[in-house]
JSON list of C-alpha atoms in Angstrom, two decimals:
[
{"chain": "A", "resi": 1, "resn": "ASP", "atom": "CA", "xyz": [8.27, 16.94, -18.88]},
{"chain": "A", "resi": 2, "resn": "GLY", "atom": "CA", "xyz": [8.87, 13.74, -16.97]},
{"chain": "A", "resi": 3, "resn": "PHE", "atom": "CA", "xyz": [7.25, 10.98, -14.98]},
{"chain": "A", "resi": 4, "resn": "TYR", "atom": "CA", "xyz": [4.54, 13.18, -13.47]},
{"chain": "A", "resi": 5, "resn": "ASP", "atom": "CA", "xyz": [3.50, 14.47, -16.89]},
{"chain": "A", "resi": 6, "resn": "ASP", "atom": "CA", "xyz": [3.44, 10.94, -18.33]},
{"chain": "A", "resi": 7, "resn": "PHE", "atom": "CA", "xyz": [1.58, 9.29, -15.45]},
{"chain": "A", "resi": 8, "resn": "GLU", "atom": "CA", "xyz": [-0.53, 12.21, -14.16]},
{"chain": "A", "resi": 9, "resn": "PRO", "atom": "CA", "xyz": [-1.20, 10.72, -10.71]},
{"chain": "A", "resi": 10, "resn": "ASP", "atom": "CA", "xyz": [-4.04, 11.97, -8.54]},
{"chain": "A", "resi": 11, "resn": "LEU", "atom": "CA", "xyz": [-2.30, 10.87, -5.34]},
{"chain": "A", "resi": 12, "resn": "LEU", "atom": "CA", "xyz": [1.33, 10.74, -4.27]},
{"chain": "A", "resi": 13, "resn": "CYS", "atom": "CA", "xyz": [1.76, 8.28, -1.42]},
{"chain": "A", "resi": 14, "resn": "PHE", "atom": "CA", "xyz": [4.95, 8.99, 0.56]},
{"chain": "A", "resi": 15, "resn": "ILE", "atom": "CA", "xyz": [4.41, 6.58, 3.43]},
{"chain": "A", "resi": 16, "resn": "ASN", "atom": "CA", "xyz": [3.51, 2.90, 3.40]},
{"chain": "A", "resi": 17, "resn": "LEU", "atom": "CA", "xyz": [0.96, 3.38, 6.17]},
{"chain": "A", "resi": 18, "resn": "ALA", "atom": "CA", "xyz": [-1.27, 5.27, 3.70]},
{"chain": "A", "resi": 19, "resn": "GLN", "atom": "CA", "xyz": [-1.44, 2.29, 1.32]},
{"chain": "A", "resi": 20, "resn": "PRO", "atom": "CA", "xyz": [-4.89, 1.03, 2.48]},
{"chain": "A", "resi": 21, "resn": "VAL", "atom": "CA", "xyz": [-6.39, 4.51, 2.16]},
{"chain": "A", "resi": 22, "resn": "ALA", "atom": "CA", "xyz": [-4.79, 5.00, -1.28]},
{"chain": "A", "resi": 23, "resn": "HIS", "atom": "CA", "xyz": [-6.14, 1.60, -2.39]},
{"chain": "A", "resi": 24, "resn": "HIS", "atom": "CA", "xyz": [-9.61, 2.52, -1.11]},
{"chain": "A", "resi": 25, "resn": "LEU", "atom": "CA", "xyz": [-9.58, 5.86, -2.97]},
{"chain": "A", "resi": 26, "resn": "HIS", "atom": "CA", "xyz": [-8.36, 4.13, -6.12]},
{"chain": "A", "resi": 27, "resn": "GLU", "atom": "CA", "xyz": [-11.26, 1.67, -6.05]},
{"chain": "A", "resi": 28, "resn": "LEU", "atom": "CA", "xyz": [-13.84, 4.21, -4.89]},
{"chain": "A", "resi": 29, "resn": "LYS", "atom": "CA", "xyz": [-12.92, 7.16, -7.13]},
{"chain": "A", "resi": 30, "resn": "GLY", "atom": "CA", "xyz": [-10.44, 5.70, -9.65]},
{"chain": "A", "resi": 31, "resn": "ALA", "atom": "CA", "xyz": [-7.62, 7.82, -8.22]},
{"chain": "A", "resi": 32, "resn": "ARG", "atom": "CA", "xyz": [-4.29, 7.06, -9.89]},
{"chain": "A", "resi": 33, "resn": "THR", "atom": "CA", "xyz": [-1.65, 6.59, -7.22]},
{"chain": "A", "resi": 34, "resn": "CYS", "atom": "CA", "xyz": [2.12, 6.81, -7.30]},
{"chain": "A", "resi": 35, "resn": "PHE", "atom": "CA", "xyz": [4.10, 5.36, -4.39]},
{"chain": "A", "resi": 36, "resn": "ILE", "atom": "CA", "xyz": [7.23, 7.36, -3.64]},
{"chain": "A", "resi": 37, "resn": "GLN", "atom": "CA", "xyz": [9.70, 5.92, -1.15]},
{"chain": "A", "resi": 38, "resn": "LEU", "atom": "CA", "xyz": [11.62, 8.64, 0.62]},
{"chain": "A", "resi": 39, "resn": "PHE", "atom": "CA", "xyz": [15.27, 8.02, 1.37]},
{"chain": "A", "resi": 40, "resn": "PRO", "atom": "CA", "xyz": [17.01, 6.72, 3.33]},
{"chain": "A", "resi": 41, "resn": "ARG", "atom": "CA", "xyz": [15.26, 3.36, 3.44]},
{"chain": "A", "resi": 42, "resn": "MET", "atom": "CA", "xyz": [15.63, 3.22, 7.21]},
{"chain": "A", "resi": 43, "resn": "PRO", "atom": "CA", "xyz": [12.74, 2.64, 9.61]},
{"chain": "A", "resi": 44, "resn": "THR", "atom": "CA", "xyz": [11.48, 5.74, 11.38]},
{"chain": "A", "resi": 45, "resn": "ALA", "atom": "CA", "xyz": [8.86, 6.38, 14.03]},
{"chain": "A", "resi": 46, "resn": "GLU", "atom": "CA", "xyz": [6.32, 6.79, 11.19]},
{"chain": "A", "resi": 47, "resn": "ALA", "atom": "CA", "xyz": [7.33, 4.13, 8.68]},
{"chain": "A", "resi": 48, "resn": "PRO", "atom": "CA", "xyz": [8.76, 0.61, 8.73]},
{"chain": "A", "resi": 49, "resn": "PRO", "atom": "CA", "xyz": [11.60, -0.49, 6.46]},
{"chain": "A", "resi": 50, "resn": "VAL", "atom": "CA", "xyz": [10.64, -1.34, 2.89]},
{"chain": "A", "resi": 51, "resn": "PHE", "atom": "CA", "xyz": [11.66, -5.00, 2.77]},
{"chain": "A", "resi": 52, "resn": "MET", "atom": "CA", "xyz": [11.24, -5.61, -0.94]},
{"chain": "A", "resi": 53, "resn": "MET", "atom": "CA", "xyz": [13.16, -2.47, -1.88]},
{"chain": "A", "resi": 54, "resn": "SER", "atom": "CA", "xyz": [16.20, -3.25, 0.28]},
{"chain": "A", "resi": 55, "resn": "SER", "atom": "CA", "xyz": [19.19, -4.64, -1.58]},
{"chain": "A", "resi": 56, "resn": "GLY", "atom": "CA", "xyz": [20.98, -7.76, -0.39]},
{"chain": "A", "resi": 57, "resn": "ILE", "atom": "CA", "xyz": [17.89, -9.57, 0.91]},
{"chain": "A", "resi": 58, "resn": "ASN", "atom": "CA", "xyz": [17.79, -12.68, -1.24]},
{"chain": "A", "resi": 59, "resn": "LEU", "atom": "CA", "xyz": [15.98, -15.36, 0.70]},
{"chain": "A", "resi": 60, "resn": "PRO", "atom": "CA", "xyz": [15.56, -18.81, -0.88]},
{"chain": "A", "resi": 61, "resn": "CYS", "atom": "CA", "xyz": [12.38, -20.50, -2.17]},
{"chain": "A", "resi": 62, "resn": "GLY", "atom": "CA", "xyz": [10.16, -17.43, -2.51]},
{"chain": "A", "resi": 63, "resn": "CYS", "atom": "CA", "xyz": [10.69, -16.29, 1.08]},
{"chain": "A", "resi": 64, "resn": "ASN", "atom": "CA", "xyz": [11.18, -12.65, -0.01]},
{"chain": "A", "resi": 65, "resn": "ARG", "atom": "CA", "xyz": [7.54, -12.61, -1.10]},
{"chain": "A", "resi": 66, "resn": "LEU", "atom": "CA", "xyz": [6.48, -14.47, 2.04]},
{"chain": "A", "resi": 67, "resn": "LEU", "atom": "CA", "xyz": [8.30, -11.94, 4.22]},
{"chain": "A", "resi": 68, "resn": "HIS", "atom": "CA", "xyz": [6.65, -9.09, 2.30]},
{"chain": "A", "resi": 69, "resn": "ARG", "atom": "CA", "xyz": [3.15, -10.61, 2.71]},
{"chain": "A", "resi": 70, "resn": "LEU", "atom": "CA", "xyz": [3.79, -11.21, 6.42]},
{"chain": "A", "resi": 71, "resn": "ALA", "atom": "CA", "xyz": [4.86, -7.58, 6.85]},
{"chain": "A", "resi": 72, "resn": "LEU", "atom": "CA", "xyz": [1.76, -6.35, 4.97]},
{"chain": "A", "resi": 73, "resn": "GLY", "atom": "CA", "xyz": [-0.50, -8.42, 7.21]},
{"chain": "A", "resi": 74, "resn": "LYS", "atom": "CA", "xyz": [1.12, -7.19, 10.41]},
{"chain": "A", "resi": 75, "resn": "LEU", "atom": "CA", "xyz": [1.39, -3.57, 9.30]},
{"chain": "A", "resi": 76, "resn": "PHE", "atom": "CA", "xyz": [-2.23, -3.27, 8.18]},
{"chain": "A", "resi": 77, "resn": "VAL", "atom": "CA", "xyz": [-3.93, -5.64, 10.62]},
{"chain": "A", "resi": 78, "resn": "ALA", "atom": "CA", "xyz": [-6.16, -2.82, 11.91]},
{"chain": "A", "resi": 79, "resn": "HIS", "atom": "CA", "xyz": [-7.40, -2.07, 8.37]},
{"chain": "A", "resi": 80, "resn": "LEU", "atom": "CA", "xyz": [-7.83, -5.72, 7.39]},
{"chain": "A", "resi": 81, "resn": "ASP", "atom": "CA", "xyz": [-9.99, -6.52, 10.43]},
{"chain": "A", "resi": 82, "resn": "ALA", "atom": "CA", "xyz": [-13.62, -7.10, 9.45]},
{"chain": "A", "resi": 83, "resn": "GLY", "atom": "CA", "xyz": [-14.81, -4.54, 12.03]},
{"chain": "A", "resi": 84, "resn": "SER", "atom": "CA", "xyz": [-12.46, -1.73, 10.99]},
{"chain": "A", "resi": 85, "resn": "GLU", "atom": "CA", "xyz": [-13.62, 1.70, 9.87]},
{"chain": "A", "resi": 86, "resn": "ILE", "atom": "CA", "xyz": [-12.17, 1.28, 6.37]},
{"chain": "A", "resi": 87, "resn": "GLN", "atom": "CA", "xyz": [-13.94, -2.08, 5.97]},
{"chain": "A", "resi": 88, "resn": "ARG", "atom": "CA", "xyz": [-17.22, -0.46, 7.08]},
{"chain": "A", "resi": 89, "resn": "ARG", "atom": "CA", "xyz": [-16.77, 2.35, 4.56]},
{"chain": "A", "resi": 90, "resn": "ARG", "atom": "CA", "xyz": [-15.93, -0.13, 1.80]},
{"chain": "A", "resi": 91, "resn": "HIS", "atom": "CA", "xyz": [-19.08, -2.10, 2.60]},
{"chain": "A", "resi": 92, "resn": "GLU", "atom": "CA", "xyz": [-21.18, 1.09, 2.43]},
{"chain": "A", "resi": 93, "resn": "ALA", "atom": "CA", "xyz": [-19.60, 1.91, -0.95]},
{"chain": "A", "resi": 94, "resn": "GLN", "atom": "CA", "xyz": [-20.40, -1.65, -2.15]},
{"chain": "A", "resi": 95, "resn": "LEU", "atom": "CA", "xyz": [-16.69, -2.49, -2.54]},
{"chain": "A", "resi": 96, "resn": "ALA", "atom": "CA", "xyz": [-15.15, -5.86, -1.76]},
{"chain": "A", "resi": 97, "resn": "PRO", "atom": "CA", "xyz": [-13.45, -6.20, 1.64]},
{"chain": "A", "resi": 98, "resn": "LEU", "atom": "CA", "xyz": [-9.83, -5.05, 1.77]},
{"chain": "A", "resi": 99, "resn": "THR", "atom": "CA", "xyz": [-7.41, -8.01, 1.72]},
{"chain": "A", "resi": 100, "resn": "LYS", "atom": "CA", "xyz": [-3.65, -8.51, 1.90]},
{"chain": "A", "resi": 101, "resn": "GLU", "atom": "CA", "xyz": [-3.78, -9.80, -1.68]},
{"chain": "A", "resi": 102, "resn": "ALA", "atom": "CA", "xyz": [-5.47, -6.60, -2.86]},
{"chain": "A", "resi": 103, "resn": "LEU", "atom": "CA", "xyz": [-2.86, -4.43, -1.11]},
{"chain": "A", "resi": 104, "resn": "GLU", "atom": "CA", "xyz": [-0.04, -6.53, -2.54]},
{"chain": "A", "resi": 105, "resn": "SER", "atom": "CA", "xyz": [-1.34, -6.27, -6.11]},
{"chain": "A", "resi": 106, "resn": "PHE", "atom": "CA", "xyz": [-2.00, -2.54, -5.68]},
{"chain": "A", "resi": 107, "resn": "MET", "atom": "CA", "xyz": [1.61, -1.94, -4.69]}
]
């Protein structure tokens, strides 16, 4: 009994770089996704730091959100490009193009 039993996710996403694929599978197949951040929250060769999860970052005037959106755009630029493979597959599946806003709301 616990979170898994309550939520019953179809996907467990351990790395931020899989977020566009998880979002695509959620929209395409309705897959319920749970994001699990592994510790420590340090950048590695595979994953960047998780800015919004770090404590002590309290920027003024909504800049935390701005920093997060900037990081999303830079991290997933290859997926957000109109000519990317994931955008092509989304078009074939008659899904809307992947956007930073969609990724942000999915998270």
